[in-house]
mmCIF file of C-alpha atoms in Angstrom:
data_model
loop_
_atom_site.group_PDB
_atom_site.id
_atom_site.type_symbol
_atom_site.label_atom_id
_atom_site.label_comp_id
_atom_site.label_asym_id
_atom_site.label_seq_id
_atom_site.Cartn_x
_atom_site.Cartn_y
_atom_site.Cartn_z
ATOM 1 C CA UNK X 1 102.026 110.835 142.844
ATOM 2 C CA UNK X 2 98.850 111.752 140.925
ATOM 3 C CA UNK X 3 98.928 111.793 137.131
ATOM 4 C CA UNK X 4 96.376 112.803 134.507
ATOM 5 C CA UNK X 5 95.433 109.885 132.248
ATOM 6 C CA UNK X 6 93.394 109.906 129.061
ATOM 7 C CA UNK X 7 91.932 106.954 127.185
ATOM 8 C CA UNK X 8 88.844 106.170 125.152
ATOM 9 C CA UNK X 9 85.625 104.614 126.513
ATOM 10 C CA UNK X 10 85.993 101.794 123.957
ATOM 11 C CA UNK X 11 86.092 98.255 125.379
ATOM 12 C CA UNK X 12 89.733 97.602 124.497
ATOM 13 C CA UNK X 13 90.880 100.624 126.527
ATOM 14 C CA UNK X 14 88.582 100.083 129.496
ATOM 15 C CA UNK X 15 89.628 96.407 129.529
ATOM 16 C CA UNK X 16 93.313 97.403 129.618
ATOM 17 C CA UNK X 17 93.026 100.154 132.242
ATOM 18 C CA UNK X 18 90.430 98.651 134.593
ATOM 19 C CA UNK X 19 92.928 97.023 136.991
ATOM 20 C CA UNK X 20 95.177 100.086 136.911
ATOM 21 C CA UNK X 21 92.618 102.711 137.865
ATOM 22 C CA UNK X 22 90.686 100.481 140.280
ATOM 23 C CA UNK X 23 93.804 99.353 142.163
ATOM 24 C CA UNK X 24 93.372 95.663 141.400
ATOM 25 C CA UNK X 25 97.150 95.670 140.967
ATOM 26 C CA UNK X 26 99.965 97.435 142.803
ATOM 27 C CA UNK X 27 100.321 100.819 141.084
ATOM 28 C CA UNK X 28 103.595 101.524 142.935
ATOM 29 C CA UNK X 29 102.224 104.702 144.514
ATOM 30 C CA UNK X 30 100.732 106.157 141.334
ATOM 31 C CA UNK X 31 97.213 107.649 141.380
ATOM 32 C CA UNK X 32 95.283 108.713 138.301
ATOM 33 C CA UNK X 33 92.822 111.425 137.354
ATOM 34 C CA UNK X 34 91.053 109.877 134.365
ATOM 35 C CA UNK X 35 89.641 111.571 131.259
ATOM 36 C CA UNK X 36 87.498 109.576 128.822
ATOM 37 C CA UNK X 37 87.497 110.924 125.255
ATOM 38 C CA UNK X 38 87.243 109.690 121.682
ATOM 39 C CA UNK X 39 90.616 109.145 120.032
ATOM 40 C CA UNK X 40 90.686 112.371 117.997
ATOM 41 C CA UNK X 41 89.945 114.442 121.130
ATOM 42 C CA UNK X 42 92.816 112.610 122.842
ATOM 43 C CA UNK X 43 95.024 113.398 119.845
ATOM 44 C CA UNK X 44 94.183 117.089 120.161
ATOM 45 C CA UNK X 45 94.907 117.056 123.899
ATOM 46 C CA UNK X 46 98.272 115.459 123.146
ATOM 47 C CA UNK X 47 99.065 118.239 120.666
ATOM 48 C CA UNK X 48 98.547 120.686 123.529
ATOM 49 C CA UNK X 49 100.533 118.521 125.952
ATOM 50 C CA UNK X 50 97.628 118.507 128.407
ATOM 51 C CA UNK X 51 97.916 115.004 129.860
ATOM 52 C CA UNK X 52 100.685 113.146 131.673
ATOM 53 C CA UNK X 53 99.724 109.827 130.087
ATOM 54 C CA UNK X 54 97.401 109.272 127.163
ATOM 55 C CA UNK X 55 96.160 106.949 124.458
ATOM 56 C CA UNK X 56 96.617 108.419 120.997
ATOM 57 C CA UNK X 57 96.717 107.416 117.336
ATOM 58 C CA UNK X 58 100.106 106.440 115.980
ATOM 59 C CA UNK X 59 99.575 108.983 113.207
ATOM 60 C CA UNK X 60 99.137 111.717 115.821
ATOM 61 C CA UNK X 61 102.157 110.482 117.798
ATOM 62 C CA UNK X 62 104.377 111.541 114.899
ATOM 63 C CA UNK X 63 103.402 115.153 115.613
ATOM 64 C CA UNK X 64 104.034 115.015 119.369
ATOM 65 C CA UNK X 65 107.127 112.815 119.639
ATOM 66 C CA UNK X 66 108.939 115.848 121.064
ATOM 67 C CA UNK X 67 106.418 115.943 123.945
ATOM 68 C CA UNK X 68 105.701 112.243 124.584
ATOM 69 C CA UNK X 69 107.535 108.911 124.622
ATOM 70 C CA UNK X 70 105.871 105.612 123.701
ATOM 71 C CA UNK X 71 105.370 102.995 126.409
ATOM 72 C CA UNK X 72 105.934 99.333 125.522
ATOM 73 C CA UNK X 73 102.645 98.299 127.142
ATOM 74 C CA UNK X 74 99.088 99.165 126.172
ATOM 75 C CA UNK X 75 99.288 99.466 122.378
ATOM 76 C CA UNK X 76 96.711 98.376 119.821
ATOM 77 C CA UNK X 77 98.472 96.627 116.949
ATOM 78 C CA UNK X 78 97.504 93.534 115.088
ATOM 79 C CA UNK X 79 96.376 91.706 112.000
ATOM 80 C CA UNK X 80 92.817 91.970 110.747
ATOM 81 C CA UNK X 81 92.150 94.973 112.983
ATOM 82 C CA UNK X 82 92.348 97.864 110.579
ATOM 83 C CA UNK X 83 89.849 100.568 109.671
ATOM 84 C CA UNK X 84 87.388 99.916 106.869
ATOM 85 C CA UNK X 85 85.881 101.950 104.055
ATOM 86 C CA UNK X 86 82.144 101.360 103.750
ATOM 87 C CA UNK X 87 79.266 102.562 101.577
ATOM 88 C CA UNK X 88 75.629 101.884 100.767
ATOM 89 C CA UNK X 89 76.059 102.074 96.973
ATOM 90 C CA UNK X 90 78.014 99.899 94.544
ATOM 91 C CA UNK X 91 81.245 99.106 96.383
ATOM 92 C CA UNK X 92 83.169 98.140 93.217
ATOM 93 C CA UNK X 93 82.221 101.317 91.399
ATOM 94 C CA UNK X 94 83.142 103.451 94.425
ATOM 95 C CA UNK X 95 86.496 101.671 94.783
ATOM 96 C CA UNK X 96 87.273 102.559 91.162
ATOM 97 C CA UNK X 97 86.304 106.181 91.792
ATOM 98 C CA UNK X 98 88.546 106.342 94.880
ATOM 99 C CA UNK X 99 91.443 105.057 92.757
ATOM 100 C CA UNK X 100 90.957 107.716 90.080
ATOM 101 C CA UNK X 101 93.183 110.769 89.711
ATOM 102 C CA UNK X 102 90.563 113.199 91.026
ATOM 103 C CA UNK X 103 87.817 111.483 93.042
ATOM 104 C CA UNK X 104 85.087 113.831 94.254
ATOM 105 C CA UNK X 105 83.517 111.384 96.664
ATOM 106 C CA UNK X 106 82.675 112.785 100.087
ATOM 107 C CA UNK X 107 84.420 110.698 102.738
ATOM 108 C CA UNK X 108 83.518 110.755 106.422
ATOM 109 C CA UNK X 109 86.623 110.213 108.560
ATOM 110 C CA UNK X 110 87.042 109.828 112.359
ATOM 111 C CA UNK X 111 89.702 112.545 112.565
ATOM 112 C CA UNK X 112 92.515 114.058 110.526
ATOM 113 C CA UNK X 113 95.258 112.648 112.763
ATOM 114 C CA UNK X 114 93.874 109.140 113.235
ATOM 115 C CA UNK X 115 95.910 106.232 111.907
ATOM 116 C CA UNK X 116 92.773 105.357 109.927
ATOM 117 C CA UNK X 117 93.103 108.581 107.953
ATOM 118 C CA UNK X 118 96.805 107.928 107.364
ATOM 119 C CA UNK X 119 95.927 104.494 105.928
ATOM 120 C CA UNK X 120 93.237 106.038 103.737
ATOM 121 C CA UNK X 121 95.856 108.360 102.268
ATOM 122 C CA UNK X 122 98.239 105.442 101.851
ATOM 123 C CA UNK X 123 95.722 103.418 99.833
ATOM 124 C CA UNK X 124 94.003 106.291 97.989
ATOM 125 C CA UNK X 125 96.325 109.334 97.960
ATOM 126 C CA UNK X 126 94.025 111.363 95.695
ATOM 127 C CA UNK X 127 90.940 110.921 97.874
ATOM 128 C CA UNK X 128 91.042 114.239 99.740
ATOM 129 C CA UNK X 129 87.391 115.368 99.986
ATOM 130 C CA UNK X 130 87.058 114.508 103.669
ATOM 131 C CA UNK X 131 84.692 115.513 106.455
ATOM 132 C CA UNK X 132 85.694 114.913 110.085
ATOM 133 C CA UNK X 133 83.009 113.213 112.188
ATOM 134 C CA UNK X 134 82.851 111.510 115.563
ATOM 135 C CA UNK X 135 83.582 107.849 114.755
ATOM 136 C CA UNK X 136 80.215 106.662 116.098
ATOM 137 C CA UNK X 137 78.311 108.940 113.669
ATOM 138 C CA UNK X 138 79.977 107.744 110.471
ATOM 139 C CA UNK X 139 77.636 104.830 109.719
ATOM 140 C CA UNK X 140 74.583 107.109 110.003
ATOM 141 C CA UNK X 141 76.272 109.766 107.859
ATOM 142 C CA UNK X 142 76.624 107.170 105.078
ATOM 143 C CA UNK X 143 73.039 105.933 105.524
ATOM 144 C CA UNK X 144 71.662 109.480 105.439
ATOM 145 C CA UNK X 145 73.719 110.462 102.376
ATOM 146 C CA UNK X 146 75.737 113.136 104.167
ATOM 147 C CA UNK X 147 78.859 111.362 102.884
ATOM 148 C CA UNK X 148 79.358 108.865 100.047
ATOM 149 C CA UNK X 149 81.954 106.757 101.841
ATOM 150 C CA UNK X 150 82.623 106.168 105.535
ATOM 151 C CA UNK X 151 85.929 105.341 107.218
ATOM 152 C CA UNK X 152 84.989 103.262 110.251
ATOM 153 C CA UNK X 153 87.031 102.183 113.267
ATOM 154 C CA UNK X 154 86.502 100.379 116.582
ATOM 155 C CA UNK X 155 83.363 98.313 117.096
ATOM 156 C CA UNK X 156 81.682 99.639 113.930
ATOM 157 C CA UNK X 157 83.502 96.949 111.947
ATOM 158 C CA UNK X 158 81.106 94.523 113.705
ATOM 159 C CA UNK X 159 77.931 96.512 113.096
ATOM 160 C CA UNK X 160 78.037 98.047 109.604
ATOM 161 C CA UNK X 161 76.656 94.916 107.887
ATOM 162 C CA UNK X 162 73.653 94.901 110.226
ATOM 163 C CA UNK X 163 72.726 98.244 108.629
ATOM 164 C CA UNK X 164 73.043 96.867 105.084
ATOM 165 C CA UNK X 165 76.252 98.790 104.478
ATOM 166 C CA UNK X 166 78.984 97.292 102.288
ATOM 167 C CA UNK X 167 82.753 97.067 102.553
ATOM 168 C CA UNK X 168 84.786 98.862 99.898
ATOM 169 C CA UNK X 169 88.186 97.981 101.377
ATOM 170 C CA UNK X 170 89.697 96.829 104.655
ATOM 171 C CA UNK X 171 92.592 99.283 104.942
ATOM 172 C CA UNK X 172 94.331 97.214 107.600
ATOM 173 C CA UNK X 173 94.301 94.194 105.306
ATOM 174 C CA UNK X 174 95.650 96.391 102.498
ATOM 175 C CA UNK X 175 98.532 97.558 104.732
ATOM 176 C CA UNK X 176 99.321 93.991 105.806
ATOM 177 C CA UNK X 177 99.471 92.745 102.203
ATOM 178 C CA UNK X 178 101.704 95.645 101.175
ATOM 179 C CA UNK X 179 104.093 95.434 104.133
ATOM 180 C CA UNK X 180 103.775 92.049 105.831
ATOM 181 C CA UNK X 181 103.551 93.878 109.174
ATOM 182 C CA UNK X 182 100.881 94.289 111.808
ATOM 183 C CA UNK X 183 99.040 97.587 111.627
ATOM 184 C CA UNK X 184 99.838 100.010 114.471
ATOM 185 C CA UNK X 185 96.605 101.789 115.418
ATOM 186 C CA UNK X 186 97.069 103.425 118.821
ATOM 187 C CA UNK X 187 99.579 103.521 121.638
ATOM 188 C CA UNK X 188 100.027 104.780 125.187
ATOM 189 C CA UNK X 189 102.492 107.621 125.660
ATOM 190 C CA UNK X 190 103.992 109.350 128.676
ATOM 191 C CA UNK X 191 104.923 113.010 128.877
ATOM 192 C CA UNK X 192 108.671 113.485 128.450
ATOM 193 C CA UNK X 193 108.575 116.013 131.325
ATOM 194 C CA UNK X 194 107.952 113.125 133.737
ATOM 195 C CA UNK X 195 111.081 111.726 135.419
ATOM 196 C CA UNK X 196 112.502 108.683 133.637
ATOM 197 C CA UNK X 197 111.862 106.463 136.649
ATOM 198 C CA UNK X 198 108.170 107.477 136.592
ATOM 199 C CA UNK X 199 107.939 106.678 132.867
ATOM 200 C CA UNK X 200 109.310 103.195 133.554
ATOM 201 C CA UNK X 201 107.018 102.788 136.553
ATOM 202 C CA UNK X 202 104.053 103.658 134.322
ATOM 203 C CA UNK X 203 105.156 101.038 131.836
ATOM 204 C CA UNK X 204 105.450 98.392 134.552
ATOM 205 C CA UNK X 205 102.058 99.036 136.118
ATOM 206 C CA UNK X 206 100.326 99.268 132.752
ATOM 207 C CA UNK X 207 101.796 95.926 131.740
ATOM 208 C CA UNK X 208 100.563 94.445 135.038
ATOM 209 C CA UNK X 209 97.112 95.882 134.333
ATOM 210 C CA UNK X 210 96.978 94.225 130.899
ATOM 211 C CA UNK X 211 98.226 90.922 132.320
ATOM 212 C CA UNK X 212 95.609 91.084 135.088
ATOM 213 C CA UNK X 213 92.892 91.695 132.497
ATOM 214 C CA UNK X 214 93.987 88.678 130.468
ATOM 215 C CA UNK X 215 94.077 86.498 133.592
ATOM 216 C CA UNK X 216 90.691 87.812 134.813
ATOM 217 C CA UNK X 217 88.776 88.751 131.644
ATOM 218 C CA UNK X 218 85.410 89.239 133.376
ATOM 219 C CA UNK X 219 86.797 91.265 136.289
ATOM 220 C CA UNK X 220 86.142 94.604 134.609
ATOM 221 C CA UNK X 221 82.859 93.650 132.953
ATOM 222 C CA UNK X 222 80.667 96.224 134.717
ATOM 223 C CA UNK X 223 83.229 98.984 134.164
ATOM 224 C CA UNK X 224 83.610 98.076 130.490
ATOM 225 C CA UNK X 225 79.842 97.837 130.030
ATOM 226 C CA UNK X 226 79.253 101.213 131.718
ATOM 227 C CA UNK X 227 81.241 102.914 128.931
ATOM 228 C CA UNK X 228 80.186 100.721 126.015
ATOM 229 C CA UNK X 229 76.928 102.536 125.152
ATOM 230 C CA UNK X 230 74.394 99.931 124.031
ATOM 231 C CA UNK X 231 76.935 97.354 122.869
ATOM 232 C CA UNK X 232 76.124 93.733 123.628
ATOM 233 C CA UNK X 233 78.530 91.731 125.772
ATOM 234 C CA UNK X 234 79.357 89.587 122.740
ATOM 235 C CA UNK X 235 80.360 92.638 120.673
ATOM 236 C CA UNK X 236 82.312 94.093 123.625
ATOM 237 C CA UNK X 237 84.465 91.004 123.913
ATOM 238 C CA UNK X 238 84.845 90.656 120.133
ATOM 239 C CA UNK X 239 86.178 94.199 120.213
ATOM 240 C CA UNK X 240 88.588 93.330 123.028
ATOM 241 C CA UNK X 241 89.796 90.141 121.327
ATOM 242 C CA UNK X 242 90.511 92.103 118.164
ATOM 243 C CA UNK X 243 92.490 94.980 119.673
ATOM 244 C CA UNK X 244 94.105 93.570 122.826
ATOM 245 C CA UNK X 245 96.827 90.995 122.207
ATOM 246 C CA UNK X 246 100.507 90.231 122.805
ATOM 247 C CA UNK X 247 101.489 93.682 121.536
ATOM 248 C CA UNK X 248 99.341 95.200 124.301
ATOM 249 C CA UNK X 249 101.489 93.443 126.901
ATOM 250 C CA UNK X 250 104.774 94.387 125.250
ATOM 251 C CA UNK X 251 105.509 95.727 121.773
ATOM 252 C CA UNK X 252 108.550 93.520 121.402
ATOM 253 C CA UNK X 253 110.762 93.562 118.346
ATOM 254 C CA UNK X 254 107.865 92.847 115.952
ATOM 255 C CA UNK X 255 105.730 95.685 117.281
ATOM 256 C CA UNK X 256 108.583 98.191 117.180
ATOM 257 C CA UNK X 257 109.404 97.131 113.621
ATOM 258 C CA UNK X 258 105.795 97.713 112.515
ATOM 259 C CA UNK X 259 105.699 101.175 114.137
ATOM 260 C CA UNK X 260 109.041 102.163 112.635
ATOM 261 C CA UNK X 261 107.838 101.047 109.192
ATOM 262 C CA UNK X 262 104.641 103.073 109.564
ATOM 263 C CA UNK X 263 106.628 106.206 110.377
ATOM 264 C CA UNK X 264 109.247 105.569 107.672
ATOM 265 C CA UNK X 265 106.452 105.165 105.107
ATOM 266 C CA UNK X 266 104.730 108.344 106.268
ATOM 267 C CA UNK X 267 108.007 110.286 106.140
ATOM 268 C CA UNK X 268 108.687 109.038 102.609
ATOM 269 C CA UNK X 269 105.194 110.197 101.586
ATOM 270 C CA UNK X 270 105.704 113.560 103.335
ATOM 271 C CA UNK X 271 102.608 113.034 105.495
ATOM 272 C CA UNK X 272 104.360 113.564 108.857
ATOM 273 C CA UNK X 273 107.149 115.883 110.013
ATOM 274 C CA UNK X 274 110.706 114.635 110.556
ATOM 275 C CA UNK X 275 111.225 113.171 114.042
ATOM 276 C CA UNK X 276 114.420 113.810 116.024
ATOM 277 C CA UNK X 277 113.547 112.041 119.264
ATOM 278 C CA UNK X 278 113.782 108.354 120.136
ATOM 279 C CA UNK X 279 110.209 107.064 119.880
ATOM 280 C CA UNK X 280 110.462 104.181 122.311
ATOM 281 C CA UNK X 281 111.027 104.044 126.047
ATOM 282 C CA UNK X 282 114.703 103.159 126.431
#
């Protein structure tokens, strides 16, 4: 059975999926046609129901829970992994402006439906002057003055200081202090049109792929490097260590609790639609 599969070219995703798509594990008869896209493009594809299996932001998942079910394996949750607000000006002054009742600061964001943007709204609900950019362009947009503040994700949390940019707030840290929970960033979902046994098979083989990657961390090095632009090996593996952890093997009770809290908070703030379906693979 051949399925369409979408994930990002970021090291955490290529690390997770390497064994799966290169048959280093038993995929139980599943074959995959792979699409590599940034997370907001994957979110948009999920809105259209284009892919059988895909990575997407948890924020976006709220809008497609009628089309997709969340797998227990493959998620990016954790502590100290959240998106960050950065600037090149006075970070304290800009934080005060963001907290004001009507901030006019221009904010570059990596996509409307990213979890990063949800967390921005959670911390600074009045900060609405946003421009959507590809995540890898946000640092330069701040440096060039196209935006006043940048909302960065992925490996940019390791590189912004090298460009003399400053941190205004770590939004993941803010969430953790407010809730005591890990921050759910992205998950892997399967199309609800797939037979239930195929959904469970996907979950099994994805878990095996993550476990293989942990047991053989250098096995996918060339594959990971081929999609990591000009990232050094050190930064690649820092990225992986940050976003791939026990929740990537299995959400478990803790992971499910964190996701449920994220959605309950968003519903209370009227930032996502009501959800009728069971989110998790039963």
